[in-house]
GROMACS .gro file of C-alpha atoms in nm:
model
  365
    1MET     CA    1  13.819  12.569 -10.174
    2THR     CA    2  13.829  12.196 -10.084
    3ALA     CA    3  14.124  11.947 -10.080
    4THR     CA    4  14.009  11.575 -10.205
    5ASP     CA    5  14.193  11.396  -9.921
    6SER     CA    6  13.991  11.348  -9.576
    7ALA     CA    7  14.064  11.207  -9.231
    8PRO     CA    8  14.452  11.201  -9.255
    9ARG     CA    9  14.666  11.018  -9.009
   10LEU     CA   10  15.046  11.038  -8.972
   11ALA     CA   11  15.228  10.737  -8.808
   12LEU     CA   12  15.608  10.833  -8.648
   13ARG     CA   13  15.820  10.619  -8.489
   14PHE     CA   14  16.191  10.727  -8.499
   15SER     CA   15  16.485  10.808  -8.255
   16LEU     CA   16  16.656  11.078  -8.361
   17PRO     CA   17  17.029  11.176  -8.146
   18ARG     CA   18  17.076  11.517  -8.070
   19GLU     CA   19  17.386  11.685  -7.898
   20ASN     CA   20  17.216  11.666  -7.518
   21PHE     CA   21  16.935  11.438  -7.596
   22ALA     CA   22  16.766  11.205  -7.855
   23VAL     CA   23  16.456  11.321  -8.032
   24GLU     CA   24  16.214  11.014  -7.936
   25VAL     CA   25  15.889  10.989  -8.109
   26ASP     CA   26  15.607  10.697  -8.128
   27GLN     CA   27  15.314  10.857  -8.189
   28THR     CA   28  14.978  10.869  -8.427
   29LEU     CA   29  14.881  11.195  -8.522
   30ASP     CA   30  14.538  11.274  -8.587
   31LEU     CA   31  14.548  11.511  -8.883
   32GLY     CA   32  14.160  11.589  -8.954
   33HIS     CA   33  14.243  11.881  -8.689
   34SER     CA   34  14.534  12.113  -8.708
   35THR     CA   35  14.832  11.995  -8.480
   36ALA     CA   36  15.035  12.187  -8.309
   37LEU     CA   37  15.389  12.090  -8.175
   38TYR     CA   38  15.456  12.284  -7.865
   39GLY     CA   39  15.745  12.303  -7.611
   40PRO     CA   40  16.043  12.528  -7.565
   41SER     CA   41  16.312  12.618  -7.757
   42GLY     CA   42  16.529  12.298  -7.806
   43SER     CA   43  16.269  12.052  -7.760
   44GLY     CA   44  16.269  11.870  -8.067
   45LYS     CA   45  16.009  12.020  -8.275
   46THR     CA   46  16.190  12.139  -8.571
   47SER     CA   47  16.361  11.786  -8.573
   48ILE     CA   48  16.024  11.613  -8.594
   49LEU     CA   49  15.932  11.855  -8.911
   50ARG     CA   50  16.228  11.780  -9.086
   51VAL     CA   51  16.162  11.409  -9.038
   52ILE     CA   52  15.871  11.435  -9.161
   53ALA     CA   53  15.927  11.634  -9.479
   54GLY     CA   54  16.214  11.388  -9.547
   55LEU     CA   55  16.501  11.666  -9.445
   56GLU     CA   56  16.621  11.425  -9.202
   57ARG     CA   57  16.694  11.048  -9.220
   58CYS     CA   58  16.637  10.814  -8.947
   59PRO     CA   59  16.780  10.467  -9.058
   60ALA     CA   60  16.565  10.260  -8.853
   61GLY     CA   61  16.255  10.516  -8.819
   62ARG     CA   62  15.896  10.486  -8.987
   63VAL     CA   63  15.734  10.792  -9.136
   64GLU     CA   64  15.351  10.687  -9.268
   65PHE     CA   65  15.119  10.906  -9.405
   66ARG     CA   66  14.747  10.823  -9.487
   67GLY     CA   67  14.896  10.481  -9.538
   68ASP     CA   68  15.150  10.551  -9.756
   69CYS     CA   69  15.478  10.434  -9.607
   70TRP     CA   70  15.771  10.758  -9.644
   71GLN     CA   71  16.025  10.576  -9.458
   72ASP     CA   72  16.103  10.274  -9.254
   73GLY     CA   73  16.390  10.033  -9.253
   74THR     CA   74  16.400   9.961  -9.635
   75ARG     CA   75  16.225  10.232  -9.835
   76TRP     CA   76  16.276  10.606  -9.855
   77VAL     CA   77  16.077  10.851 -10.025
   78PRO     CA   78  16.251  11.195 -10.132
   79PRO     CA   79  16.081  11.526  -9.992
   80HIS     CA   80  15.999  11.637 -10.369
   81ARG     CA   81  15.786  11.298 -10.366
   82ARG     CA   82  15.603  11.341 -10.052
   83ARG     CA   83  15.435  11.663 -10.152
   84VAL     CA   84  15.507  11.833  -9.825
   85GLY     CA   85  15.490  12.231  -9.785
   86PHE     CA   86  15.730  12.382  -9.557
   87VAL     CA   87  15.701  12.704  -9.443
   88PHE     CA   88  16.012  12.815  -9.256
   89GLN     CA   89  16.064  13.092  -9.000
   90GLU     CA   90  16.231  13.304  -9.253
   91ALA     CA   91  16.021  13.360  -9.598
   92ARG     CA   92  16.320  13.217  -9.809
   93LEU     CA   93  16.196  13.399 -10.105
   94PHE     CA   94  16.409  13.421 -10.431
   95ALA     CA   95  16.536  13.748 -10.442
   96HIS     CA   96  16.622  13.748 -10.831
   97LEU     CA   97  16.247  13.714 -10.878
   98ASN     CA   98  15.928  13.929 -10.839
   99VAL     CA   99  15.669  13.817 -10.634
  100ALA     CA  100  15.490  13.693 -10.923
  101GLY     CA  101  15.810  13.499 -11.012
  102ASN     CA  102  15.812  13.327 -10.683
  103LEU     CA  103  15.471  13.204 -10.709
  104GLU     CA  104  15.518  13.086 -11.082
  105LEU     CA  105  15.812  12.881 -10.970
  106ALA     CA  106  15.547  12.708 -10.769
  107ARG     CA  107  15.307  12.597 -11.029
  108ARG     CA  108  15.572  12.502 -11.258
  109THR     CA  109  15.701  12.247 -10.975
  110ARG     CA  110  15.409  12.132 -10.823
  111ALA     CA  111  15.237  11.795 -10.870
  112PRO     CA  112  14.948  11.751 -11.126
  113ALA     CA  113  14.644  11.743 -10.877
  114ARG     CA  114  14.470  12.074 -10.833
  115ASN     CA  115  14.306  12.079 -10.506
  116PHE     CA  116  14.322  12.458 -10.452
  117ARG     CA  117  14.264  12.767 -10.702
  118ASP     CA  118  14.544  12.990 -10.742
  119THR     CA  119  14.341  13.274 -10.755
  120ASP     CA  120  14.163  13.176 -10.424
  121ILE     CA  121  14.506  13.165 -10.233
  122VAL     CA  122  14.615  13.490 -10.363
  123GLU     CA  123  14.312  13.668 -10.276
  124ALA     CA  124  14.306  13.506  -9.943
  125LEU     CA  125  14.644  13.604  -9.851
  126ASP     CA  126  14.562  13.957  -9.994
  127ILE     CA  127  14.882  13.952 -10.228
  128GLY     CA  128  14.743  14.030 -10.560
  129ARG     CA  129  14.850  14.402 -10.506
  130LEU     CA  130  15.218  14.275 -10.458
  131LEU     CA  131  15.278  14.066 -10.748
  132ASP     CA  132  15.490  14.320 -10.939
  133ARG     CA  133  15.696  14.373 -10.630
  134ASP     CA  134  16.047  14.302 -10.581
  135THR     CA  135  16.091  14.086 -10.308
  136THR     CA  136  16.368  14.283 -10.113
  137THR     CA  137  16.089  14.557 -10.085
  138LEU     CA  138  15.845  14.372  -9.891
  139SER     CA  139  15.746  14.404  -9.509
  140GLY     CA  140  15.837  14.103  -9.303
  141GLY     CA  141  15.432  13.998  -9.296
  142GLU     CA  142  15.413  14.055  -9.648
  143ALA     CA  143  15.711  13.843  -9.750
  144GLN     CA  144  15.573  13.560  -9.512
  145ARG     CA  145  15.245  13.570  -9.664
  146VAL     CA  146  15.398  13.525 -10.005
  147ALA     CA  147  15.603  13.260  -9.856
  148ILE     CA  148  15.295  13.094  -9.748
  149ALA     CA  149  15.128  13.120 -10.105
  150ARG     CA  150  15.385  12.994 -10.257
  151THR     CA  151  15.408  12.675 -10.040
  152LEU     CA  152  15.011  12.630 -10.109
  153LEU     CA  153  15.040  12.695 -10.481
  154SER     CA  154  15.268  12.396 -10.485
  155GLN     CA  155  14.974  12.178 -10.379
  156PRO     CA  156  15.100  11.996 -10.051
  157ARG     CA  157  14.901  11.710  -9.927
  158LEU     CA  158  15.052  11.824  -9.570
  159LEU     CA  159  15.154  12.162  -9.454
  160LEU     CA  160  15.422  12.196  -9.184
  161MET     CA  161  15.503  12.517  -9.093
  162ASP     CA  162  15.798  12.615  -8.850
  163GLU     CA  163  15.718  12.926  -8.611
  164PRO     CA  164  15.650  13.122  -8.914
  165VAL     CA  165  15.550  13.443  -8.738
  166SER     CA  166  15.811  13.456  -8.457
  167SER     CA  167  16.053  13.716  -8.662
  168LEU     CA  168  15.746  13.943  -8.745
  169ASP     CA  169  15.610  14.268  -8.532
  170SER     CA  170  15.339  14.216  -8.290
  171SER     CA  171  15.069  14.385  -8.578
  172SER     CA  172  15.210  14.146  -8.867
  173ARG     CA  173  15.211  13.845  -8.615
  174LYS     CA  174  14.853  13.870  -8.575
  175GLU     CA  175  14.718  13.925  -8.895
  176THR     CA  176  14.960  13.640  -9.028
  177ILE     CA  177  14.802  13.415  -8.796
  178GLU     CA  178  14.467  13.516  -8.903
  179TYR     CA  179  14.548  13.453  -9.242
  180ILE     CA  180  14.679  13.092  -9.164
  181ALA     CA  181  14.370  13.016  -8.950
  182THR     CA  182  14.138  13.090  -9.218
  183LEU     CA  183  14.327  12.937  -9.518
  184THR     CA  184  14.362  12.617  -9.333
  185ALA     CA  185  14.002  12.575  -9.221
  186SER     CA  186  13.894  12.683  -9.580
  187LEU     CA  187  14.145  12.466  -9.752
  188ASN     CA  188  14.056  12.146  -9.540
  189LEU     CA  189  14.445  12.091  -9.527
  190PRO     CA  190  14.614  11.920  -9.270
  191LEU     CA  191  14.872  12.137  -9.057
  192ILE     CA  192  15.134  12.081  -8.814
  193TYR     CA  193  15.249  12.371  -8.677
  194VAL     CA  194  15.541  12.473  -8.466
  195THR     CA  195  15.542  12.711  -8.185
  196HIS     CA  196  15.633  12.794  -7.809
  197ASP     CA  197  15.350  13.060  -7.797
  198ALA     CA  198  15.045  12.922  -7.578
  199GLY     CA  199  14.826  13.195  -7.759
  200GLU     CA  200  14.902  13.043  -8.121
  201VAL     CA  201  14.842  12.692  -8.039
  202ALA     CA  202  14.500  12.797  -7.910
  203ARG     CA  203  14.430  13.007  -8.212
  204LEU     CA  204  14.539  12.753  -8.476
  205ALA     CA  205  14.541  12.385  -8.289
  206GLN     CA  206  14.228  12.154  -8.179
  207ARG     CA  207  14.516  11.930  -8.106
  208THR     CA  208  14.866  11.957  -7.954
  209LEU     CA  209  15.189  11.724  -7.892
  210LEU     CA  210  15.395  11.863  -7.622
  211LEU     CA  211  15.738  11.817  -7.621
  212GLU     CA  212  16.032  11.864  -7.378
  213ASN     CA  213  16.399  11.734  -7.425
  214GLY     CA  214  16.314  11.539  -7.725
  215ARG     CA  215  16.011  11.350  -7.519
  216VAL     CA  216  15.653  11.357  -7.611
  217LEU     CA  217  15.456  11.459  -7.266
  218ALA     CA  218  15.114  11.470  -7.417
  219ASN     CA  219  14.934  11.432  -7.716
  220GLY     CA  220  14.552  11.501  -7.761
  221ARG     CA  221  14.304  11.788  -7.790
  222THR     CA  222  14.442  12.084  -7.670
  223PRO     CA  223  14.265  12.168  -7.390
  224GLU     CA  224  14.318  11.880  -7.240
  225VAL     CA  225  14.671  11.878  -7.304
  226PHE     CA  226  14.687  12.214  -7.126
  227ALA     CA  227  14.471  12.125  -6.850
  228GLU     CA  228  14.707  11.864  -6.752
  229MET     CA  229  15.015  12.059  -6.808
  230ALA     CA  230  15.202  12.064  -6.445
  231THR     CA  231  15.372  12.395  -6.486
  232ARG     CA  232  15.453  12.716  -6.648
  233GLY     CA  233  15.436  12.678  -7.004
  234PRO     CA  234  15.734  12.733  -7.250
  235GLY     CA  235  15.691  13.126  -7.231
  236GLY     CA  236  15.699  13.099  -6.893
  237ASP     CA  237  15.325  13.159  -6.813
  238THR     CA  238  15.085  12.896  -6.698
  239ALA     CA  239  14.756  12.912  -6.946
  240SER     CA  240  14.427  12.756  -6.968
  241ILE     CA  241  14.263  12.711  -7.305
  242LEU     CA  242  13.876  12.663  -7.292
  243GLU     CA  243  13.625  12.572  -7.562
  244ALA     CA  244  13.396  12.792  -7.639
  245ALA     CA  245  13.127  12.907  -7.903
  246VAL     CA  246  12.988  13.251  -8.018
  247VAL     CA  247  12.619  13.255  -7.907
  248GLY     CA  248  12.527  13.656  -7.962
  249PHE     CA  249  12.617  13.991  -8.014
  250ALA     CA  250  12.488  14.298  -7.838
  251ASP     CA  251  12.640  14.650  -7.689
  252GLY     CA  252  12.971  14.594  -7.928
  253LEU     CA  253  13.036  14.268  -7.732
  254THR     CA  254  13.033  13.916  -7.818
  255THR     CA  255  12.845  13.653  -7.598
  256LEU     CA  256  13.030  13.313  -7.568
  257SER     CA  257  12.916  13.004  -7.408
  258VAL     CA  258  13.150  12.806  -7.201
  259GLY     CA  259  12.919  12.502  -7.113
  260GLU     CA  260  12.651  12.658  -6.927
  261GLN     CA  261  12.790  12.979  -6.847
  262THR     CA  262  12.863  13.291  -7.037
  263LEU     CA  263  13.194  13.534  -7.141
  264ARG     CA  264  13.140  13.866  -7.291
  265LEU     CA  265  13.415  14.002  -7.504
  266ALA     CA  266  13.504  14.289  -7.729
  267MET     CA  267  13.570  14.090  -8.058
  268THR     CA  268  13.461  14.085  -8.430
  269GLY     CA  269  13.488  13.875  -8.725
  270ARG     CA  270  13.319  13.547  -8.573
  271SER     CA  271  12.947  13.406  -8.666
  272ASP     CA  272  12.683  13.285  -8.421
  273ARG     CA  273  12.789  12.940  -8.292
  274THR     CA  274  13.115  12.988  -8.425
  275PRO     CA  275  13.377  12.748  -8.183
  276VAL     CA  276  13.677  12.949  -8.035
  277GLN     CA  277  13.946  12.840  -7.793
  278LEU     CA  278  14.012  13.117  -7.559
  279ARG     CA  279  14.356  13.129  -7.393
  280ILE     CA  280  14.332  13.252  -7.012
  281LEU     CA  281  14.662  13.328  -6.826
  282ALA     CA  282  14.657  13.175  -6.470
  283ARG     CA  283  14.779  13.542  -6.323
  284ASP     CA  284  14.478  13.695  -6.511
  285VAL     CA  285  14.238  13.493  -6.277
  286VAL     CA  286  14.109  13.597  -5.940
  287ILE     CA  287  13.931  13.380  -5.680
  288ALA     CA  288  13.641  13.491  -5.504
  289MET     CA  289  13.432  13.291  -5.257
  290ARG     CA  290  13.108  13.465  -5.320
  291ARG     CA  291  12.989  13.652  -5.650
  292ILE     CA  292  13.101  13.982  -5.668
  293ASP     CA  293  12.907  14.245  -5.889
  294ASP     CA  294  13.057  14.583  -5.779
  295THR     CA  295  13.372  14.566  -5.986
  296SER     CA  296  13.513  14.647  -6.322
  297ILE     CA  297  13.586  14.265  -6.359
  298ARG     CA  298  13.261  14.160  -6.539
  299ASN     CA  299  13.354  13.804  -6.642
  300VAL     CA  300  13.292  13.555  -6.391
  301LEU     CA  301  13.266  13.160  -6.397
  302ASN     CA  302  13.151  12.941  -6.115
  303GLY     CA  303  13.335  12.610  -6.047
  304LYS     CA  304  13.496  12.380  -5.809
  305VAL     CA  305  13.836  12.349  -5.675
  306ILE     CA  306  13.982  11.999  -5.775
  307ALA     CA  307  14.358  12.062  -5.682
  308LEU     CA  308  14.603  12.291  -5.532
  309ASN     CA  309  14.969  12.279  -5.614
  310GLU     CA  310  15.254  12.426  -5.522
  311ILE     CA  311  15.416  12.642  -5.753
  312ASP     CA  312  15.687  12.771  -5.522
  313ALA     CA  313  15.739  12.892  -5.159
  314GLY     CA  314  15.485  13.186  -5.211
  315THR     CA  315  15.254  13.066  -5.489
  316VAL     CA  316  15.004  12.803  -5.545
  317GLU     CA  317  14.829  12.696  -5.839
  318VAL     CA  318  14.438  12.640  -5.801
  319ARG     CA  319  14.266  12.442  -6.053
  320ILE     CA  320  13.934  12.496  -6.086
  321ASP     CA  321  13.651  12.251  -6.258
  322LEU     CA  322  13.411  12.429  -6.496
  323ALA     CA  323  13.178  12.121  -6.594
  324ASP     CA  324  13.455  11.917  -6.782
  325GLN     CA  325  13.713  12.229  -6.881
  326ILE     CA  326  13.985  12.338  -6.618
  327LEU     CA  327  14.045  12.665  -6.541
  328LYS     CA  328  14.383  12.728  -6.366
  329ALA     CA  329  14.468  13.028  -6.139
  330HIS     CA  330  14.750  13.147  -5.947
  331VAL     CA  331  14.712  13.281  -5.610
  332THR     CA  332  14.938  13.350  -5.282
  333ARG     CA  333  14.982  13.074  -5.031
  334VAL     CA  334  14.813  13.370  -4.769
  335ALA     CA  335  14.509  13.373  -4.992
  336VAL     CA  336  14.471  13.021  -4.995
  337GLY     CA  337  14.482  13.004  -4.603
  338GLU     CA  338  14.272  13.357  -4.570
  339LEU     CA  339  14.004  13.188  -4.826
  340GLY     CA  340  13.995  12.877  -4.663
  341LEU     CA  341  14.067  12.716  -5.026
  342ASP     CA  342  14.069  12.329  -5.053
  343THR     CA  343  13.977  12.083  -5.296
  344GLY     CA  344  13.578  12.095  -5.308
  345SER     CA  345  13.519  12.452  -5.269
  346SER     CA  346  13.284  12.646  -5.455
  347VAL     CA  347  13.466  12.947  -5.621
  348TYR     CA  348  13.383  13.216  -5.850
  349ALA     CA  349  13.697  13.279  -6.096
  350MET     CA  350  13.692  13.661  -6.205
  351ILE     CA  351  13.895  13.698  -6.566
  352LYS     CA  352  14.067  14.007  -6.599
  353SER     CA  353  14.148  13.944  -6.957
  354VAL     CA  354  14.096  13.706  -7.203
  355ALA     CA  355  14.288  13.665  -7.496
  356LEU     CA  356  14.080  13.511  -7.816
  357GLY     CA  357  14.311  13.216  -7.947
  358THR     CA  358  14.613  13.408  -7.955
  359THR     CA  359  14.860  13.648  -7.766
  360PHE     CA  360  14.728  13.921  -7.948
  361GLY     CA  361  14.369  13.846  -7.899
  362ASP     CA  362  14.046  14.057  -7.796
  363LYS     CA  363  14.037  14.153  -7.444
  364THR     CA  364  13.733  14.126  -7.197
  365GLU     CA  365  13.534  14.451  -7.103
   0.00000   0.00000   0.00000
């Protein structure tokens, strides 16, 4: 399955008044990679999606996709002509139609372009067995997969997702995220994904737009945005996102390279040399001044301390340079003093738990 469009860019410049602040955006997004709009609830993420889709008007704003102006001071392209697919938090299926009927509706209303094969989408989302089902009998995960299929069958040029797994249980969330990741990669379909979950960002997004109170704080590659994030993320935890690659399999474990160093995880379903993003919580990193092997923590990365930032009266964030990638650890102020930690210190970061690109990801041994 391939799309005909390539290397898309989305230019946004607008100010959208809200009750307590204005959503101010003046950014160009490189949509050659999946992009996350990441930030706490109420930061303006959904408002940005609505402007892109044409569901929200900004009289003085500008929206341009692949060189086509969708909105400026004199021009307005309505939503149905933008060919944007929008997946909401709720499935929003038509209850008077069964699953097949919901999908057929998308086929009837889509643009003439046929970028994706219908059977591939149905098969990839594993909904073929659901076609005759009444939508009211579907589980939350099943309903959301049908909603995603319906959106894709409309042949969108751009896919927008607004926290599509937030209402699902843990198992359904993990499963649906994997479907989304696999599909968007195979379709080469530009994706903008709204979330306040760092794990979802790590699994889905190579680029991230960080938002707070309507302002864009950062726009760039996901690991770099998380490296520069000053405090705890929207979910309340500080996380690092590291780029890695699968390099081997042995003894039921997968070996990943992080620069010149390696980690071993109990993970499956990745081919050799597959690039992945690893989410590591700062509270899951233990710092030692020498390598310690007689411990159950088997994953250890050597690096150099580049910053010590006070989080609160008793906690310090230690930033560790791992050959151009940044790993964060939270330690007590007492530990900083007793270990003699300072900028330039060579340390060993012992990682208790690694999530492979998702909050529900595989754990270290």
